[in-house]
PDB file of C-alpha atoms in Angstrom:
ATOM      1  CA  UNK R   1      13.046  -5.737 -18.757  1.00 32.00           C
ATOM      2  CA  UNK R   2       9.741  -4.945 -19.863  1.00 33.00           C
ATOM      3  CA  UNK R   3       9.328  -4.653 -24.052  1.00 30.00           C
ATOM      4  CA  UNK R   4       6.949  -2.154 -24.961  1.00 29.00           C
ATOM      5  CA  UNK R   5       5.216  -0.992 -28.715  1.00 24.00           C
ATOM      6  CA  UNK R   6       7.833   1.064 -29.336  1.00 24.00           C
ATOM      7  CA  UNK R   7      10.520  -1.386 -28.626  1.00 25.00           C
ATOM      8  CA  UNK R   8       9.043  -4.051 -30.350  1.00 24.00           C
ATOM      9  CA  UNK R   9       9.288  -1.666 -33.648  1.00 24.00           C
ATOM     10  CA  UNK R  10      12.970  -1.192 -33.161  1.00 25.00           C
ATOM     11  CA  UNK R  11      13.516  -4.623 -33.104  1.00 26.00           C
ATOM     12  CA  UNK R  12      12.588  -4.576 -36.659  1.00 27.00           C
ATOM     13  CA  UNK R  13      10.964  -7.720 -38.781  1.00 27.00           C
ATOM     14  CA  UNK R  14       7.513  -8.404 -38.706  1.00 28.00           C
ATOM     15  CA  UNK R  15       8.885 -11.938 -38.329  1.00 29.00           C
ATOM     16  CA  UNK R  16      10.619 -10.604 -35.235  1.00 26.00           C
ATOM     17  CA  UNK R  17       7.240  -9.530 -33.757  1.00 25.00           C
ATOM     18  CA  UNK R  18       5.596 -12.677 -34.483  1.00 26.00           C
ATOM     19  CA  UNK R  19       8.338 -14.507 -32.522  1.00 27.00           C
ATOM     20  CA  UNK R  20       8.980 -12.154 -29.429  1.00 26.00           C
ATOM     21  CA  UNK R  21       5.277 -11.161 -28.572  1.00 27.00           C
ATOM     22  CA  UNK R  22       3.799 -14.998 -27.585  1.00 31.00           C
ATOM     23  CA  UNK R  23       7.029 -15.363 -25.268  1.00 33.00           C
ATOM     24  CA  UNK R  24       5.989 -12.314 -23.499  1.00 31.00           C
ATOM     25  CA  UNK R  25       2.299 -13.465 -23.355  1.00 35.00           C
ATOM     26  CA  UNK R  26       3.474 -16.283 -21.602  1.00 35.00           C
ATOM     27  CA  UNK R  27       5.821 -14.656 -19.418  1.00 47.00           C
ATOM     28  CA  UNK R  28       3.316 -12.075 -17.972  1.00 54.00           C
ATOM     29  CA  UNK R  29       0.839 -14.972 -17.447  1.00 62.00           C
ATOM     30  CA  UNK R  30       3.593 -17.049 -15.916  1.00 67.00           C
ATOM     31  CA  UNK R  31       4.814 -13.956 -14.020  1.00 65.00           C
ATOM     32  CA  UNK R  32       0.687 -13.175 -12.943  1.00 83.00           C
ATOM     33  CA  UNK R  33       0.050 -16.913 -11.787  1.00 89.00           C
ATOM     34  CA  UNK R  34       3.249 -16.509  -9.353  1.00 91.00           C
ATOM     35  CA  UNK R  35       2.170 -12.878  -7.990  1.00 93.00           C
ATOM     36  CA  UNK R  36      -1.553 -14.928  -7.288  1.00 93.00           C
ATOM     37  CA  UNK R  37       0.023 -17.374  -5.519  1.00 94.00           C
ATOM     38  CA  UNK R  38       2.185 -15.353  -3.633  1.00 96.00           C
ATOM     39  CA  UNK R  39      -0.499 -12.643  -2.732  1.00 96.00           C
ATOM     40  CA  UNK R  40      -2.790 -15.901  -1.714  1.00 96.00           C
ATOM     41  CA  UNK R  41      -0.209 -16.789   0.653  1.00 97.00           C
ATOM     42  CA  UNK R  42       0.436 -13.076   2.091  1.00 98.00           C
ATOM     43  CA  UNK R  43      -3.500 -13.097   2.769  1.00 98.00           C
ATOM     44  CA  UNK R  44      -3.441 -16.532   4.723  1.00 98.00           C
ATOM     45  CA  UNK R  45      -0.081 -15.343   6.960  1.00 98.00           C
ATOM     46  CA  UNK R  46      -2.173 -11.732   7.825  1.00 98.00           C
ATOM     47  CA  UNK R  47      -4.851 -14.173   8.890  1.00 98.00           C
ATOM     48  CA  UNK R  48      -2.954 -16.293  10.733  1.00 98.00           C
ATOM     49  CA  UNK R  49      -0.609 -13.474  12.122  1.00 98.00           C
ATOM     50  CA  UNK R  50      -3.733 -11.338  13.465  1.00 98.00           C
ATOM     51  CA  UNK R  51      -5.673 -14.521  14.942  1.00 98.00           C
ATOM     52  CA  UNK R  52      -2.438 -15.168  17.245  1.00 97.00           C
ATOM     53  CA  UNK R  53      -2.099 -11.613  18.322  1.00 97.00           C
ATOM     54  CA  UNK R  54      -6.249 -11.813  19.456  1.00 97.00           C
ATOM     55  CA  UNK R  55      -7.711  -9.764  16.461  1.00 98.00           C
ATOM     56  CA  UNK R  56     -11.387 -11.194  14.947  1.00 98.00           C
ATOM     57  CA  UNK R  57     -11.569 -10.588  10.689  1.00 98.00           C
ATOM     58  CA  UNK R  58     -14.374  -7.599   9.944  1.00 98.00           C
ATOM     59  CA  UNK R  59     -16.247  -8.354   6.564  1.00 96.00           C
ATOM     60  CA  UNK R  60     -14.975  -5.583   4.239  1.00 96.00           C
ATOM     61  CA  UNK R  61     -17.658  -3.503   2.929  1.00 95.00           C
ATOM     62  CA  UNK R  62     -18.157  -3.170  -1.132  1.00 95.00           C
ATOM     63  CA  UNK R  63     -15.709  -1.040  -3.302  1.00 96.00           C
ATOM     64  CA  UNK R  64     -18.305   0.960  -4.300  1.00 95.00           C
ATOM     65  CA  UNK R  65     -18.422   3.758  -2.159  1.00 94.00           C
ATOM     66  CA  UNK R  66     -21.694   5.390  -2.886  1.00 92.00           C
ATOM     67  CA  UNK R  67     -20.108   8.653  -2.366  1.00 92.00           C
ATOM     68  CA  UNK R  68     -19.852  10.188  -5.978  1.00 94.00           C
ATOM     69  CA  UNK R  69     -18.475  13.072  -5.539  1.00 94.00           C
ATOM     70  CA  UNK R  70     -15.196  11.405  -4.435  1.00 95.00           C
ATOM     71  CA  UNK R  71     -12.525   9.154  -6.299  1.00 97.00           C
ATOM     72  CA  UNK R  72     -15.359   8.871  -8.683  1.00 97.00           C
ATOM     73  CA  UNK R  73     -17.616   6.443  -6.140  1.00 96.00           C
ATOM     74  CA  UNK R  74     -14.939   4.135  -5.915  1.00 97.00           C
ATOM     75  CA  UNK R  75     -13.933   3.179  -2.085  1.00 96.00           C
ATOM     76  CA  UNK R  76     -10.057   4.642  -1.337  1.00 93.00           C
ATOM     77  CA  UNK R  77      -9.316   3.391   2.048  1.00 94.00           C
ATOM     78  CA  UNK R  78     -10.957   1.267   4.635  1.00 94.00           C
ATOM     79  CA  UNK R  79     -13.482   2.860   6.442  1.00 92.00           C
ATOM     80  CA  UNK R  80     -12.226   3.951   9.902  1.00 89.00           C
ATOM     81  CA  UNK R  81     -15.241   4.781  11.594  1.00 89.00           C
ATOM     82  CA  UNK R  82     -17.088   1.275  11.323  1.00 93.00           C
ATOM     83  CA  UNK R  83     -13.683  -1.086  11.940  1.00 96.00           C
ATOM     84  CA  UNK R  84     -14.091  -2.494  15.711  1.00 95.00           C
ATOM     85  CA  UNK R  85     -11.626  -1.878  18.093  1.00 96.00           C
ATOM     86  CA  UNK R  86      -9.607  -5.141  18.180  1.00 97.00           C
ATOM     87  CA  UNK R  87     -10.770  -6.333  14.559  1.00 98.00           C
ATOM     88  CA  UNK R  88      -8.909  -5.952  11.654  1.00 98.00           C
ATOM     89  CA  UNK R  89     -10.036  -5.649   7.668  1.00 98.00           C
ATOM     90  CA  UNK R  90      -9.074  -7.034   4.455  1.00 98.00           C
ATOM     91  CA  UNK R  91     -10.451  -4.408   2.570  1.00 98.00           C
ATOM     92  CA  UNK R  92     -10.559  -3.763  -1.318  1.00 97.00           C
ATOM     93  CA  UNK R  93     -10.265  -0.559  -3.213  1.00 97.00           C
ATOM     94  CA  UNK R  94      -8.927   1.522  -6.228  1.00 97.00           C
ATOM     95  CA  UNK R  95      -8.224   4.940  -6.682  1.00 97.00           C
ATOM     96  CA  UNK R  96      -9.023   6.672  -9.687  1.00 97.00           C
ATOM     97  CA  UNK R  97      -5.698   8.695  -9.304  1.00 95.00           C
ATOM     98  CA  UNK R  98      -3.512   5.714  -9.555  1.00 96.00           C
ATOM     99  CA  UNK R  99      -4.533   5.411 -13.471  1.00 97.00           C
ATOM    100  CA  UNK R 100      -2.301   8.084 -14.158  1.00 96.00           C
ATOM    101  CA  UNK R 101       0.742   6.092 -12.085  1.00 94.00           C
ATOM    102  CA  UNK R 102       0.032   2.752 -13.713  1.00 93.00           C
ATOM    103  CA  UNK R 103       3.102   2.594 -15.177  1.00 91.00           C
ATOM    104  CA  UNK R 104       4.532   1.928 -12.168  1.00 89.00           C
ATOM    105  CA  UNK R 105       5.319  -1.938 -10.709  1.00 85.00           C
ATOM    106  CA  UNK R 106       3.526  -1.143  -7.383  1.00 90.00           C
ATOM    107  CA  UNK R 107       0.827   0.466  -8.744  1.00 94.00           C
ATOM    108  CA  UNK R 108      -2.902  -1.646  -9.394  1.00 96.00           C
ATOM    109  CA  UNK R 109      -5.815  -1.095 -10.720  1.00 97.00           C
ATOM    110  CA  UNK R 110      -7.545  -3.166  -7.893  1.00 97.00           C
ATOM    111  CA  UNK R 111      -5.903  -3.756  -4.203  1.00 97.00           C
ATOM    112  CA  UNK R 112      -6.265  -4.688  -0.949  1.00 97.00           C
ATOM    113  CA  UNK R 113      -5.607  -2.640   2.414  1.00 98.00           C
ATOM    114  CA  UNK R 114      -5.815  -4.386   5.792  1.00 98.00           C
ATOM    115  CA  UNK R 115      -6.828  -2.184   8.763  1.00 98.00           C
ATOM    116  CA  UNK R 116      -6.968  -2.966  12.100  1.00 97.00           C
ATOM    117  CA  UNK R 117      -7.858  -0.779  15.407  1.00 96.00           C
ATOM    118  CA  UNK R 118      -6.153  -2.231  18.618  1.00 97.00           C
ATOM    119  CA  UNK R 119      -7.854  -1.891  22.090  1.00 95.00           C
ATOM    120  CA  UNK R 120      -6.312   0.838  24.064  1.00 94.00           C
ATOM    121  CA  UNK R 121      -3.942   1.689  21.748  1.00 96.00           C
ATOM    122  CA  UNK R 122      -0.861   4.468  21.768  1.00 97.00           C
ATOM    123  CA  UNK R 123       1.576   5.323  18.876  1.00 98.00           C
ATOM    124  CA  UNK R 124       4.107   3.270  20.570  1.00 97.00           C
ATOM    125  CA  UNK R 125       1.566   0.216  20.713  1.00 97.00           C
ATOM    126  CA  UNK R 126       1.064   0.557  16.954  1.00 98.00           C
ATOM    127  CA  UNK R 127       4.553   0.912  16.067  1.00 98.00           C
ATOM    128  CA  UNK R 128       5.531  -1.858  17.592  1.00 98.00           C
ATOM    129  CA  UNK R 129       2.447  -4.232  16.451  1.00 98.00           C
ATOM    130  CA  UNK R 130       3.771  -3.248  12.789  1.00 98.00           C
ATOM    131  CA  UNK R 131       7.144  -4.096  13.154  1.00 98.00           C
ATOM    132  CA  UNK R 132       6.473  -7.529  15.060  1.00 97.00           C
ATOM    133  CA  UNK R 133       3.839  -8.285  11.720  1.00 98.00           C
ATOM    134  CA  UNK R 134       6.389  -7.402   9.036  1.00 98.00           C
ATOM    135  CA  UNK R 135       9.173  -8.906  10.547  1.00 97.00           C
ATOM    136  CA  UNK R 136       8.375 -11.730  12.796  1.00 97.00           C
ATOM    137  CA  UNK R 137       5.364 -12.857  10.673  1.00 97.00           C
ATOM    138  CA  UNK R 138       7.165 -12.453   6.700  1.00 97.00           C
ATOM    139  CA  UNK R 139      10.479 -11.808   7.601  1.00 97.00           C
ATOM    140  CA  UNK R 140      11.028  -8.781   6.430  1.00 97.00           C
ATOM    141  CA  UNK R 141      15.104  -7.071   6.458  1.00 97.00           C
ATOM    142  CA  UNK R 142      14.540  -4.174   9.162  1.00 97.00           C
ATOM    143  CA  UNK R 143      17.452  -2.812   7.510  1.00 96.00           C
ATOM    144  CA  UNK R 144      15.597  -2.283   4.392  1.00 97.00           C
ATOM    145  CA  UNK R 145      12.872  -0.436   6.507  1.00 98.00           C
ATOM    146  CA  UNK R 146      12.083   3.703   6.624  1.00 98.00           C
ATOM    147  CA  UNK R 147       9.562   5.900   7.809  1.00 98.00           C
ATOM    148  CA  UNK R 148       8.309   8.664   6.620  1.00 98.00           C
ATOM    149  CA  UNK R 149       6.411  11.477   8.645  1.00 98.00           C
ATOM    150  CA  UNK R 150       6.099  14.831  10.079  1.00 98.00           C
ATOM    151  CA  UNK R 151       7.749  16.149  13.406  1.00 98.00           C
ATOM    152  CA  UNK R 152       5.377  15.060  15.647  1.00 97.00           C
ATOM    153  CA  UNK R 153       6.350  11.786  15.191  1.00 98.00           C
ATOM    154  CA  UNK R 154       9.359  12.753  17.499  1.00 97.00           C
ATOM    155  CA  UNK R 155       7.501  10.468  20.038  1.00 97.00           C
ATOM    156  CA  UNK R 156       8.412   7.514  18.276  1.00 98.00           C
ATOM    157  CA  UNK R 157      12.080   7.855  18.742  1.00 98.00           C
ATOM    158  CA  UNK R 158      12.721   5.576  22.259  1.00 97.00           C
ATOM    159  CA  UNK R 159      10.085   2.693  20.297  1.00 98.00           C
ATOM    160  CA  UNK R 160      12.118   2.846  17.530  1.00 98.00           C
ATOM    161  CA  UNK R 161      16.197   2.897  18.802  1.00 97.00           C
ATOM    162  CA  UNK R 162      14.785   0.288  21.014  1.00 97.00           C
ATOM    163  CA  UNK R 163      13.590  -2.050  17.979  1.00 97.00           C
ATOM    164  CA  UNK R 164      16.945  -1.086  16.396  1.00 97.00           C
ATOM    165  CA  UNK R 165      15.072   1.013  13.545  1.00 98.00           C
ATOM    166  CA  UNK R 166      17.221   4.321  15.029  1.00 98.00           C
ATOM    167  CA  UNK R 167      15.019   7.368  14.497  1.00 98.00           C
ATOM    168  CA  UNK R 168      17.896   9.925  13.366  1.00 97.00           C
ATOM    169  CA  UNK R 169      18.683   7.130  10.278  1.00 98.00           C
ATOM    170  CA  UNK R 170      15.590   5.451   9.594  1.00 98.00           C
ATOM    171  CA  UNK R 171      12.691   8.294   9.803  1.00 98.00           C
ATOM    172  CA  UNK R 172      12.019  11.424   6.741  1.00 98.00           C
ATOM    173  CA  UNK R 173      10.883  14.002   8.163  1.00 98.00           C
ATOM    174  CA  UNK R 174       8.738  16.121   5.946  1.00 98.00           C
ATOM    175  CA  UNK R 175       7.789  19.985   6.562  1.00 97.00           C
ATOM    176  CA  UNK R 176       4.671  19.820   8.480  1.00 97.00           C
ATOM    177  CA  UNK R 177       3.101  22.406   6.327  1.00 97.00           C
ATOM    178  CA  UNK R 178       3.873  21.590   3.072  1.00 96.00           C
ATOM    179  CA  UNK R 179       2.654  17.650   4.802  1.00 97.00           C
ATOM    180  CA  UNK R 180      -0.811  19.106   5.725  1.00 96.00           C
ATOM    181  CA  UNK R 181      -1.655  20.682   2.444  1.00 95.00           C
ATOM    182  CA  UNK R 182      -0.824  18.230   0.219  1.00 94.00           C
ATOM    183  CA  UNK R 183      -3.092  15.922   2.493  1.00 92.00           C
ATOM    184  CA  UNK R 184      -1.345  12.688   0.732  1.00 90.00           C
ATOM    185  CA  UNK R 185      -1.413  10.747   4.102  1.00 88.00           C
ATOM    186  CA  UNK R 186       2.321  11.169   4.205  1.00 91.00           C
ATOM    187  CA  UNK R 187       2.743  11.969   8.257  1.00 96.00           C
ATOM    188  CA  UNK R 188      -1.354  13.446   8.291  1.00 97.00           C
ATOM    189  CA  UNK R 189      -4.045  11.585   6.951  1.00 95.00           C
ATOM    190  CA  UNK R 190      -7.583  12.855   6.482  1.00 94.00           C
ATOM    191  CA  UNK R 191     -10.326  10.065   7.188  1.00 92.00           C
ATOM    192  CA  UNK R 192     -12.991  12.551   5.820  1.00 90.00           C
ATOM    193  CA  UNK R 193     -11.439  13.454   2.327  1.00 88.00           C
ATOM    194  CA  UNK R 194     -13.389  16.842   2.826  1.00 90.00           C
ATOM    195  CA  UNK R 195     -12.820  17.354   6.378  1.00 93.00           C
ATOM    196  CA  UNK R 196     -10.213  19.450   8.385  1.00 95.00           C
ATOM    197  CA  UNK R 197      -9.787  16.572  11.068  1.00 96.00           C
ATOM    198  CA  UNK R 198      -6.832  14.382  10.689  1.00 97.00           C
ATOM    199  CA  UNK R 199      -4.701  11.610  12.403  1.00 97.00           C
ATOM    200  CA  UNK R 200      -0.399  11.716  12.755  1.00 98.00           C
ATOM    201  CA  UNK R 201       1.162   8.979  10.720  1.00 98.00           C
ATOM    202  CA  UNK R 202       4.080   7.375  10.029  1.00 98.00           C
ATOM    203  CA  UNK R 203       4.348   6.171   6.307  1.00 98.00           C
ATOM    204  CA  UNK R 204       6.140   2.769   6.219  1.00 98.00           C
ATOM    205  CA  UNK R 205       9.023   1.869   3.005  1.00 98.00           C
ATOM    206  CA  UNK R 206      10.445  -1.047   2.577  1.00 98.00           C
ATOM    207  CA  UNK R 207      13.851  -0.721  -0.026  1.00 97.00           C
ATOM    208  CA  UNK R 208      13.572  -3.422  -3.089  1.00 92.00           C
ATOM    209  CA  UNK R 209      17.198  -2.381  -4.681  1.00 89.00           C
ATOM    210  CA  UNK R 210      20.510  -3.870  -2.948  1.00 89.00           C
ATOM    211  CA  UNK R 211      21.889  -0.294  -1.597  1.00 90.00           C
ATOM    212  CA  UNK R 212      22.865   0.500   1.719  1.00 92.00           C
ATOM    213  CA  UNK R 213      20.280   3.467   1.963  1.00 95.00           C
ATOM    214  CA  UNK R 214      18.360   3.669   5.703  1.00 96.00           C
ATOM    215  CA  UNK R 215      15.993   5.693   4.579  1.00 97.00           C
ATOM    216  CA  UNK R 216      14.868   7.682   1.718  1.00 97.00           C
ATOM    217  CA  UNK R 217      16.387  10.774   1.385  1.00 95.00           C
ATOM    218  CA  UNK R 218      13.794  13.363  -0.070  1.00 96.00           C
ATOM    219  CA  UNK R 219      10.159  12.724  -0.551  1.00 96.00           C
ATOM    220  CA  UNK R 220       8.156  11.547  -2.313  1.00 95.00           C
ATOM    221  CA  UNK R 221      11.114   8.631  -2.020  1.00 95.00           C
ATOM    222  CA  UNK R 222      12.849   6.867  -5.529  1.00 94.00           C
ATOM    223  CA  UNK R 223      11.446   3.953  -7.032  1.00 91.00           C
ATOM    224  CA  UNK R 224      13.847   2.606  -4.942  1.00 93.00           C
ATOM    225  CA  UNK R 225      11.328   2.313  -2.140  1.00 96.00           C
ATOM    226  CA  UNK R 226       7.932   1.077  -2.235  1.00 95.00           C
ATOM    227  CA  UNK R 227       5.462   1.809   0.837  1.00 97.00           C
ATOM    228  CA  UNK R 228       3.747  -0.898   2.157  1.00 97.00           C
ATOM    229  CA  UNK R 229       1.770   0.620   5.332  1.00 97.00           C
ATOM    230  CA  UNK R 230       1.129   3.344   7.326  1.00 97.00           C
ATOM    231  CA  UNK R 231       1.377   3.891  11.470  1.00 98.00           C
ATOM    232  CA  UNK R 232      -1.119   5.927  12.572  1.00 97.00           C
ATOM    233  CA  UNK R 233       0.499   7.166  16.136  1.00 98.00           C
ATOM    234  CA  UNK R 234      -2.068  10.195  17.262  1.00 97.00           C
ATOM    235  CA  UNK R 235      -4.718  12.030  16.887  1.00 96.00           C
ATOM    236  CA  UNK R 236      -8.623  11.931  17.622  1.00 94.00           C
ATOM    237  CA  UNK R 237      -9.859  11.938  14.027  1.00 94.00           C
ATOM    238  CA  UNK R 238      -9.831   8.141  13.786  1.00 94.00           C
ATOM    239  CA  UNK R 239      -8.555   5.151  16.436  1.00 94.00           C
ATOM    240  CA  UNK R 240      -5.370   4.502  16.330  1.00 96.00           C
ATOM    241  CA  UNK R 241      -4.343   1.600  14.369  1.00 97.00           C
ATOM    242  CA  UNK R 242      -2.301   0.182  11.325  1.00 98.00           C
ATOM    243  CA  UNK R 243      -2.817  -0.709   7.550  1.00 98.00           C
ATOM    244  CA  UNK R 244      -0.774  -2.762   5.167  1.00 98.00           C
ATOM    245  CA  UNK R 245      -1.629  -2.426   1.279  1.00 98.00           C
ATOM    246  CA  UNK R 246      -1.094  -6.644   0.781  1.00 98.00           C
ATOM    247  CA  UNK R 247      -0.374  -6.426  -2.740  1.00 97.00           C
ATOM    248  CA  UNK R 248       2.777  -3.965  -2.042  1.00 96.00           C
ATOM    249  CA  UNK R 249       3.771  -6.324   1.049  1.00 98.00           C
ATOM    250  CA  UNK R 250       3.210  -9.360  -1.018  1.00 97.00           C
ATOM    251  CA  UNK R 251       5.761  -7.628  -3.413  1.00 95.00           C
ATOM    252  CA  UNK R 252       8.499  -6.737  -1.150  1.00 95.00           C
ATOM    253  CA  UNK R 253       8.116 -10.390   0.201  1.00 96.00           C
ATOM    254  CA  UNK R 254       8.471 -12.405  -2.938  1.00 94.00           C
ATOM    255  CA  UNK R 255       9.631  -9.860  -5.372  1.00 91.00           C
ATOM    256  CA  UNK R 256       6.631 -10.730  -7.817  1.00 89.00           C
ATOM    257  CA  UNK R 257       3.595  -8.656  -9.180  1.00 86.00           C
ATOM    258  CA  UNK R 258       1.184  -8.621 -12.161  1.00 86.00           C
ATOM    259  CA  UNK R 259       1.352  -6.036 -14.616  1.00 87.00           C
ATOM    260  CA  UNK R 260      -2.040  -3.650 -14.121  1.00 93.00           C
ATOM    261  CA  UNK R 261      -4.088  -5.156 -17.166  1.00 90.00           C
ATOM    262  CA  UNK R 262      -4.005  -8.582 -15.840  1.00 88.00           C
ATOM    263  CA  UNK R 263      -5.294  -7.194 -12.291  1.00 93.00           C
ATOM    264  CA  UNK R 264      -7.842  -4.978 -13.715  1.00 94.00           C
ATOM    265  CA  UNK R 265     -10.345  -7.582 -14.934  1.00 93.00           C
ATOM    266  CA  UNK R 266     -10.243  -8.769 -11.125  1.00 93.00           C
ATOM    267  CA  UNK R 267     -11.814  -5.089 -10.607  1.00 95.00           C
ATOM    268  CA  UNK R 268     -14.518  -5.304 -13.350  1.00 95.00           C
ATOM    269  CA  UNK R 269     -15.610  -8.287 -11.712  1.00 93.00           C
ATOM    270  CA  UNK R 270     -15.500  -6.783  -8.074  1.00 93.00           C
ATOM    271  CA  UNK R 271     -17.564  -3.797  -9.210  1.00 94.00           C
ATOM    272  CA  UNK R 272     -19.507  -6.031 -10.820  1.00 92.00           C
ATOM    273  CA  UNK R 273     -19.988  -8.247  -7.942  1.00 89.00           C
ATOM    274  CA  UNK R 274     -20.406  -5.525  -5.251  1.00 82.00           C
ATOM    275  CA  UNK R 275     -23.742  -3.864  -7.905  1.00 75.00           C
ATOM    276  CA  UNK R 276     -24.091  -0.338  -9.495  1.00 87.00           C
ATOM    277  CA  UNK R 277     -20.854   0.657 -11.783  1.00 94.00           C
ATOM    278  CA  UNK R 278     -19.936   3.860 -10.115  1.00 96.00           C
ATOM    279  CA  UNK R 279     -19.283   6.821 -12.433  1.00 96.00           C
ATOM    280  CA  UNK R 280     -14.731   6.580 -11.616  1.00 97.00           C
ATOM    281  CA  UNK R 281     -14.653   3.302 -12.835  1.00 97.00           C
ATOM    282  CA  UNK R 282     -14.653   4.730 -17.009  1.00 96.00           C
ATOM    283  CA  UNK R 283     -11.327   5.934 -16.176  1.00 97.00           C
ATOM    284  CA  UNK R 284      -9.872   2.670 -15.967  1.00 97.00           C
ATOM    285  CA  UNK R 285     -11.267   1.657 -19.270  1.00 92.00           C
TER     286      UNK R 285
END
């Protein structure tokens, strides 16, 4: 359990203070190293994972967007449009939104999205190059696995009972309307944040609690779940592909993850690294 300002103070003594806060110093630092380690080795299995199934590593471009007027210049997903088909991206971002949500254990101020395109690729195709990556490559419980999308995901069903992920247990379907205006990527996502062009997608959870849930039953799902990727599965917006946010997959792996002060010097330094401070990044000061 976490011990914040206020709980410190209702511990009482000053002496108390002076005695509980190094231990939690060391903790998160102890608890940071781990989540580094463990994110290290996520990176080198996603490498090693891709490389067998014929994919070649893009460069990622800079986390500065250039684009301003959106999530404050900061880059929010990998770009879709220059990924080659049959490449695949480790790609870092930050969202200006998620400063409000930092409370939360799977949310960072800095983190990484791989994207990758397939040749020739159908919703079926993509669905099942997730599901061989999360569980033959980390070993991830498909019984702790859920979807989330809209009805035109319906598609997916055979590809799914046949992977033993059955579509009537393990897939949320959301109202396609309410889905496409609250343009959250949820079963539609927008590649042009401004645009009216999307692509179909299926939101992938993985469950971190010991419950028998299959799926989440309302959206947007309990803490219970935490999503880890998305299936894209149609659409002409964008190629079809997969991503995987590695810090959330690195946490359903190993369990570990920093709290989002001791990630968000790693995104002064990126900005700093990548040039010009774009104007979004003051809100994560």
């Amino acid at each position: 359990m976490s011990v914040n300002r206020r709980r410190v103070v209702q511990l009482g003594t000053a002496a108390t203070v002076g005695t509980l806060l190094p231990r939690m110093a060391f903790a998160a630092a102890d608890q940071n190293e781990a989540f580094e380690r463990a994110f290290a080795d996520t990176l080198a299995q996603l490498r090693t994972s891709f490389a067998g199934l014929g994919f070649t590593e893009a460069q990622p471009l800079s986390v500065v967007s250039g684009r301003d007027d959106y999530n404050g210049g900061l880059r929010h997903d990998f770009d879709q449009s220059v990924l080659p088909s049959g490449a695949f991206v480790i790609q870092p971002l930050a969202r200006v939104a998620d400063v409000d949500e930092k409370s939360r254990a799977d949310v960072l101020p800095l983190f990484h999205e791989v994207g990758c395109h397939p040749k020739d690729a159908d919703g079926q195709t993509t669905t099942r190059l997730m599901m061989q990556l999360l569980t033959d490559g980390f070993g991830l419980d498909p019984a702790r696995i859920a979807f989330v999308s809209v009805p035109q995901a319906d598609g997916m069903r055979p590809v799914l009972d046949e992977l033993g992920l059955p579509f009537k247990e393990k897939v949320l379907l959301r109202d396609e309307a309410e889905a496409l205006a609250a343009r959250d990527a949820s079963g539609f996502f927008f590649p042009d944040p401004f645009g009216d062009q999307y692509i179909v997608t299926m939101g992938v959870y993985y469950r971190l609690t010991d419950t028998n849930d299959p799926a989440p039953s309302a959206y947007p799902p309990s803490a219970n779940w935490t999503e880890i990727g998305e299936i894209v599965i149609a659409g002409d917006a964008a190629p079809l592909g997969i991503s995987i946010g590695a810090e959330r997959l690195t946490y359903a792996v190993s369990g570990q993850y920093p709290t989002w002060d001791q990630r968000l010097g790693m995104l002064f330094a990126q900005i700093a690294q990548d040039g010009t401070e774009p104007p979004g990044l003051s809100a994560f000061r």
